[in-house]
């Protein structure tokens, strides 16, 4: 079993090293992305300058600065209708995605949210990076995809809840 279906929450009986490595392979990625997104969300929520429509370091200034170089200027225009609201949405979204990823609750949904946030930032904020690999949002988008596909198989609320459902149905 992979830890998700055996009720062990990551504490299963001894197996081969390769099987165990495969079972835990996504855990470091989950921890990194979870911590990073929690930090990014809290950083934005505690920075009053960022959550402003104008001024140095504000979400409004940043959006105006990337508007003409983004892949989807209409998306930036939408954000500029309410820069503060967009800033709060991104910050709260990052915080919820990060917490869901760390705890492993609705892990695939949280990872999809992280992928969508990263995709929107790549198409707007870091689109103009040349060469493309200098932009940091594209690697984050790619990092979320394995978690969208696999979820959180070990040390997660999802695994715990699945195990409880199985025990009750027996």
PDB file of C-alpha atoms in Angstrom:
ATOM      1  CA  UNK A   1       0.000   0.000   0.000  1.00  0.00           C
ATOM      2  CA  UNK A   2       1.047   3.601  -0.413  1.00  0.00           C
ATOM      3  CA  UNK A   3       0.289   4.936   3.064  1.00  0.00           C
ATOM      4  CA  UNK A   4      -2.874   6.620   1.822  1.00  0.00           C
ATOM      5  CA  UNK A   5      -4.979   3.492   1.814  1.00  0.00           C
ATOM      6  CA  UNK A   6      -3.489   1.418   4.599  1.00  0.00           C
ATOM      7  CA  UNK A   7      -4.593   3.580   7.534  1.00  0.00           C
ATOM      8  CA  UNK A   8      -1.051   4.236   8.665  1.00  0.00           C
ATOM      9  CA  UNK A   9      -0.836   7.971   7.902  1.00  0.00           C
ATOM     10  CA  UNK A  10       2.760   7.402   6.811  1.00  0.00           C
ATOM     11  CA  UNK A  11       3.728   4.901   9.518  1.00  0.00           C
ATOM     12  CA  UNK A  12       3.434   1.606   7.647  1.00  0.00           C
ATOM     13  CA  UNK A  13       5.269  -1.680   8.164  1.00  0.00           C
ATOM     14  CA  UNK A  14       8.837  -2.052   6.854  1.00  0.00           C
ATOM     15  CA  UNK A  15       9.189  -2.205   3.077  1.00  0.00           C
ATOM     16  CA  UNK A  16      11.928  -1.805   0.559  1.00  0.00           C
ATOM     17  CA  UNK A  17      13.810   1.461   0.387  1.00  0.00           C
ATOM     18  CA  UNK A  18      12.608   2.205  -3.158  1.00  0.00           C
ATOM     19  CA  UNK A  19       8.966   1.682  -2.240  1.00  0.00           C
ATOM     20  CA  UNK A  20       9.297   3.882   0.844  1.00  0.00           C
ATOM     21  CA  UNK A  21      11.129   6.591  -1.145  1.00  0.00           C
ATOM     22  CA  UNK A  22       8.364   6.553  -3.756  1.00  0.00           C
ATOM     23  CA  UNK A  23       5.736   6.851  -1.019  1.00  0.00           C
ATOM     24  CA  UNK A  24       7.402   9.896   0.564  1.00  0.00           C
ATOM     25  CA  UNK A  25       8.781  11.482  -2.630  1.00  0.00           C
ATOM     26  CA  UNK A  26       6.325  14.392  -2.709  1.00  0.00           C
ATOM     27  CA  UNK A  27       6.502  15.215   0.997  1.00  0.00           C
ATOM     28  CA  UNK A  28       9.501  17.612   0.704  1.00  0.00           C
ATOM     29  CA  UNK A  29       7.797  19.392  -2.199  1.00  0.00           C
ATOM     30  CA  UNK A  30       4.574  19.648  -0.209  1.00  0.00           C
ATOM     31  CA  UNK A  31       6.402  21.106   2.795  1.00  0.00           C
ATOM     32  CA  UNK A  32       8.365  23.587   0.672  1.00  0.00           C
ATOM     33  CA  UNK A  33       5.343  24.831  -1.271  1.00  0.00           C
ATOM     34  CA  UNK A  34       3.135  24.919   1.832  1.00  0.00           C
ATOM     35  CA  UNK A  35       5.615  26.914   3.915  1.00  0.00           C
ATOM     36  CA  UNK A  36       6.426  29.227   0.992  1.00  0.00           C
ATOM     37  CA  UNK A  37       2.783  30.025   0.257  1.00  0.00           C
ATOM     38  CA  UNK A  38       1.894  30.526   3.942  1.00  0.00           C
ATOM     39  CA  UNK A  39       4.855  32.890   4.247  1.00  0.00           C
ATOM     40  CA  UNK A  40       3.954  34.743   1.022  1.00  0.00           C
ATOM     41  CA  UNK A  41       0.337  35.172   2.127  1.00  0.00           C
ATOM     42  CA  UNK A  42       1.264  36.399   5.614  1.00  0.00           C
ATOM     43  CA  UNK A  43       3.936  38.691   4.189  1.00  0.00           C
ATOM     44  CA  UNK A  44       1.378  40.355   1.924  1.00  0.00           C
ATOM     45  CA  UNK A  45      -1.311  40.580   4.622  1.00  0.00           C
ATOM     46  CA  UNK A  46       1.060  42.270   7.067  1.00  0.00           C
ATOM     47  CA  UNK A  47       2.485  44.754   4.553  1.00  0.00           C
ATOM     48  CA  UNK A  48       0.111  47.713   4.414  1.00  0.00           C
ATOM     49  CA  UNK A  49       2.192  49.221   1.617  1.00  0.00           C
ATOM     50  CA  UNK A  50       1.588  46.163  -0.568  1.00  0.00           C
ATOM     51  CA  UNK A  51      -2.173  46.222   0.025  1.00  0.00           C
ATOM     52  CA  UNK A  52      -2.520  49.761  -1.362  1.00  0.00           C
ATOM     53  CA  UNK A  53      -3.652  51.019  -4.731  1.00  0.00           C
ATOM     54  CA  UNK A  54      -0.718  53.431  -5.022  1.00  0.00           C
ATOM     55  CA  UNK A  55       2.724  53.981  -3.620  1.00  0.00           C
ATOM     56  CA  UNK A  56       6.080  52.242  -3.720  1.00  0.00           C
ATOM     57  CA  UNK A  57       5.783  48.467  -3.376  1.00  0.00           C
ATOM     58  CA  UNK A  58       1.982  48.523  -3.686  1.00  0.00           C
ATOM     59  CA  UNK A  59      -0.001  45.927  -5.613  1.00  0.00           C
ATOM     60  CA  UNK A  60      -1.483  48.738  -7.687  1.00  0.00           C
ATOM     61  CA  UNK A  61       1.925  50.069  -8.750  1.00  0.00           C
ATOM     62  CA  UNK A  62       3.158  46.573  -9.498  1.00  0.00           C
ATOM     63  CA  UNK A  63       0.114  45.820 -11.668  1.00  0.00           C
ATOM     64  CA  UNK A  64       0.444  49.112 -13.536  1.00  0.00           C
ATOM     65  CA  UNK A  65       4.143  48.362 -14.065  1.00  0.00           C
ATOM     66  CA  UNK A  66       3.528  44.971 -15.695  1.00  0.00           C
ATOM     67  CA  UNK A  67       0.313  45.761 -17.546  1.00  0.00           C
ATOM     68  CA  UNK A  68       1.828  46.375 -20.989  1.00  0.00           C
ATOM     69  CA  UNK A  69       4.298  43.480 -20.792  1.00  0.00           C
ATOM     70  CA  UNK A  70       1.935  40.805 -19.484  1.00  0.00           C
ATOM     71  CA  UNK A  71       0.615  37.954 -21.615  1.00  0.00           C
ATOM     72  CA  UNK A  72      -2.970  38.856 -20.669  1.00  0.00           C
ATOM     73  CA  UNK A  73      -3.313  42.625 -20.135  1.00  0.00           C
ATOM     74  CA  UNK A  74      -7.071  42.186 -19.589  1.00  0.00           C
ATOM     75  CA  UNK A  75      -6.299  40.136 -16.463  1.00  0.00           C
ATOM     76  CA  UNK A  76      -4.157  42.990 -15.145  1.00  0.00           C
ATOM     77  CA  UNK A  77      -6.910  45.468 -16.018  1.00  0.00           C
ATOM     78  CA  UNK A  78      -9.327  43.361 -13.976  1.00  0.00           C
ATOM     79  CA  UNK A  79      -6.936  43.461 -10.997  1.00  0.00           C
ATOM     80  CA  UNK A  80      -6.550  47.221 -11.398  1.00  0.00           C
ATOM     81  CA  UNK A  81     -10.297  47.750 -10.944  1.00  0.00           C
ATOM     82  CA  UNK A  82      -9.709  46.997  -7.253  1.00  0.00           C
ATOM     83  CA  UNK A  83      -6.000  46.624  -6.516  1.00  0.00           C
ATOM     84  CA  UNK A  84      -6.578  46.300  -2.773  1.00  0.00           C
ATOM     85  CA  UNK A  85      -9.222  43.621  -3.273  1.00  0.00           C
ATOM     86  CA  UNK A  86      -6.952  41.756  -5.682  1.00  0.00           C
ATOM     87  CA  UNK A  87      -4.065  42.009  -3.211  1.00  0.00           C
ATOM     88  CA  UNK A  88      -6.206  40.587  -0.410  1.00  0.00           C
ATOM     89  CA  UNK A  89      -7.508  37.828  -2.705  1.00  0.00           C
ATOM     90  CA  UNK A  90      -3.989  36.768  -3.685  1.00  0.00           C
ATOM     91  CA  UNK A  91      -2.720  36.941  -0.084  1.00  0.00           C
ATOM     92  CA  UNK A  92      -5.642  35.002   1.402  1.00  0.00           C
ATOM     93  CA  UNK A  93      -5.506  32.534  -1.483  1.00  0.00           C
ATOM     94  CA  UNK A  94      -1.799  31.922  -0.876  1.00  0.00           C
ATOM     95  CA  UNK A  95      -2.393  31.483   2.842  1.00  0.00           C
ATOM     96  CA  UNK A  96      -5.245  28.986   2.371  1.00  0.00           C
ATOM     97  CA  UNK A  97      -3.372  27.062  -0.325  1.00  0.00           C
ATOM     98  CA  UNK A  98      -0.287  26.880   1.876  1.00  0.00           C
ATOM     99  CA  UNK A  99      -2.194  25.708   4.944  1.00  0.00           C
ATOM    100  CA  UNK A 100      -4.177  23.139   2.951  1.00  0.00           C
ATOM    101  CA  UNK A 101      -0.952  21.827   1.435  1.00  0.00           C
ATOM    102  CA  UNK A 102       0.881  21.599   4.759  1.00  0.00           C
ATOM    103  CA  UNK A 103      -1.991  19.877   6.550  1.00  0.00           C
ATOM    104  CA  UNK A 104      -2.884  17.803   3.512  1.00  0.00           C
ATOM    105  CA  UNK A 105      -6.555  18.742   3.669  1.00  0.00           C
ATOM    106  CA  UNK A 106      -8.202  18.672   0.262  1.00  0.00           C
ATOM    107  CA  UNK A 107      -4.642  18.493  -0.977  1.00  0.00           C
ATOM    108  CA  UNK A 108      -5.421  18.212  -4.688  1.00  0.00           C
ATOM    109  CA  UNK A 109      -7.761  21.197  -4.510  1.00  0.00           C
ATOM    110  CA  UNK A 110      -5.160  23.200  -2.577  1.00  0.00           C
ATOM    111  CA  UNK A 111      -2.514  22.269  -5.156  1.00  0.00           C
ATOM    112  CA  UNK A 112      -4.855  23.277  -7.980  1.00  0.00           C
ATOM    113  CA  UNK A 113      -5.336  26.633  -6.246  1.00  0.00           C
ATOM    114  CA  UNK A 114      -1.551  27.012  -5.956  1.00  0.00           C
ATOM    115  CA  UNK A 115      -1.136  26.134  -9.625  1.00  0.00           C
ATOM    116  CA  UNK A 116      -3.782  28.678 -10.652  1.00  0.00           C
ATOM    117  CA  UNK A 117      -2.200  31.410  -8.521  1.00  0.00           C
ATOM    118  CA  UNK A 118       1.219  30.620 -10.002  1.00  0.00           C
ATOM    119  CA  UNK A 119      -0.209  30.522 -13.539  1.00  0.00           C
ATOM    120  CA  UNK A 120      -1.917  33.896 -13.128  1.00  0.00           C
ATOM    121  CA  UNK A 121       1.259  35.453 -11.696  1.00  0.00           C
ATOM    122  CA  UNK A 122       3.364  33.951 -14.488  1.00  0.00           C
ATOM    123  CA  UNK A 123       1.035  35.310 -17.179  1.00  0.00           C
ATOM    124  CA  UNK A 124       0.989  38.771 -15.597  1.00  0.00           C
ATOM    125  CA  UNK A 125       3.870  39.642 -13.275  1.00  0.00           C
ATOM    126  CA  UNK A 126       6.753  37.472 -14.498  1.00  0.00           C
ATOM    127  CA  UNK A 127       5.794  37.062 -18.166  1.00  0.00           C
ATOM    128  CA  UNK A 128       8.334  39.654 -19.315  1.00  0.00           C
ATOM    129  CA  UNK A 129      11.304  37.829 -17.728  1.00  0.00           C
ATOM    130  CA  UNK A 130      13.918  37.081 -20.383  1.00  0.00           C
ATOM    131  CA  UNK A 131      15.002  34.368 -20.713  1.00  0.00           C
ATOM    132  CA  UNK A 132      11.806  32.775 -19.442  1.00  0.00           C
ATOM    133  CA  UNK A 133      13.555  30.742 -16.742  1.00  0.00           C
ATOM    134  CA  UNK A 134      14.450  33.933 -14.857  1.00  0.00           C
ATOM    135  CA  UNK A 135      10.779  34.308 -13.930  1.00  0.00           C
ATOM    136  CA  UNK A 136      10.037  32.526 -10.671  1.00  0.00           C
ATOM    137  CA  UNK A 137       6.323  31.808 -11.170  1.00  0.00           C
ATOM    138  CA  UNK A 138       6.715  29.217 -13.939  1.00  0.00           C
ATOM    139  CA  UNK A 139       8.774  26.807 -11.765  1.00  0.00           C
ATOM    140  CA  UNK A 140       6.180  27.176  -8.999  1.00  0.00           C
ATOM    141  CA  UNK A 141       3.440  26.295 -11.482  1.00  0.00           C
ATOM    142  CA  UNK A 142       5.365  23.175 -12.535  1.00  0.00           C
ATOM    143  CA  UNK A 143       6.036  22.254  -8.891  1.00  0.00           C
ATOM    144  CA  UNK A 144       2.321  22.284  -8.084  1.00  0.00           C
ATOM    145  CA  UNK A 145       1.387  19.861 -10.875  1.00  0.00           C
ATOM    146  CA  UNK A 146       2.662  16.632  -9.208  1.00  0.00           C
ATOM    147  CA  UNK A 147       0.633  17.525  -6.113  1.00  0.00           C
ATOM    148  CA  UNK A 148      -2.455  18.188  -8.260  1.00  0.00           C
ATOM    149  CA  UNK A 149      -2.042  14.695  -9.726  1.00  0.00           C
ATOM    150  CA  UNK A 150      -1.026  12.758  -6.598  1.00  0.00           C
ATOM    151  CA  UNK A 151      -2.471  14.655  -3.656  1.00  0.00           C
ATOM    152  CA  UNK A 152      -1.031  14.134  -0.179  1.00  0.00           C
ATOM    153  CA  UNK A 153      -0.614  10.409   0.412  1.00  0.00           C
ATOM    154  CA  UNK A 154       1.247  10.527   3.730  1.00  0.00           C
ATOM    155  CA  UNK A 155       1.093  12.645   6.881  1.00  0.00           C
ATOM    156  CA  UNK A 156      -2.110  14.299   5.750  1.00  0.00           C
ATOM    157  CA  UNK A 157      -5.648  14.980   6.870  1.00  0.00           C
ATOM    158  CA  UNK A 158      -6.835  13.460   3.586  1.00  0.00           C
ATOM    159  CA  UNK A 159      -5.164  10.108   4.411  1.00  0.00           C
ATOM    160  CA  UNK A 160      -6.546  10.199   7.957  1.00  0.00           C
ATOM    161  CA  UNK A 161     -10.094  10.917   6.752  1.00  0.00           C
ATOM    162  CA  UNK A 162      -9.911   8.223   4.063  1.00  0.00           C
ATOM    163  CA  UNK A 163      -8.772   5.699   6.668  1.00  0.00           C
ATOM    164  CA  UNK A 164     -11.655   6.628   8.984  1.00  0.00           C
ATOM    165  CA  UNK A 165     -14.158   6.229   6.150  1.00  0.00           C
ATOM    166  CA  UNK A 166     -12.772   2.776   5.334  1.00  0.00           C
ATOM    167  CA  UNK A 167     -12.880   1.645   8.971  1.00  0.00           C
ATOM    168  CA  UNK A 168     -16.501   2.765   9.305  1.00  0.00           C
ATOM    169  CA  UNK A 169     -17.543   0.950   6.135  1.00  0.00           C
ATOM    170  CA  UNK A 170     -16.092  -2.372   7.342  1.00  0.00           C
TER     171      UNK A 170
END
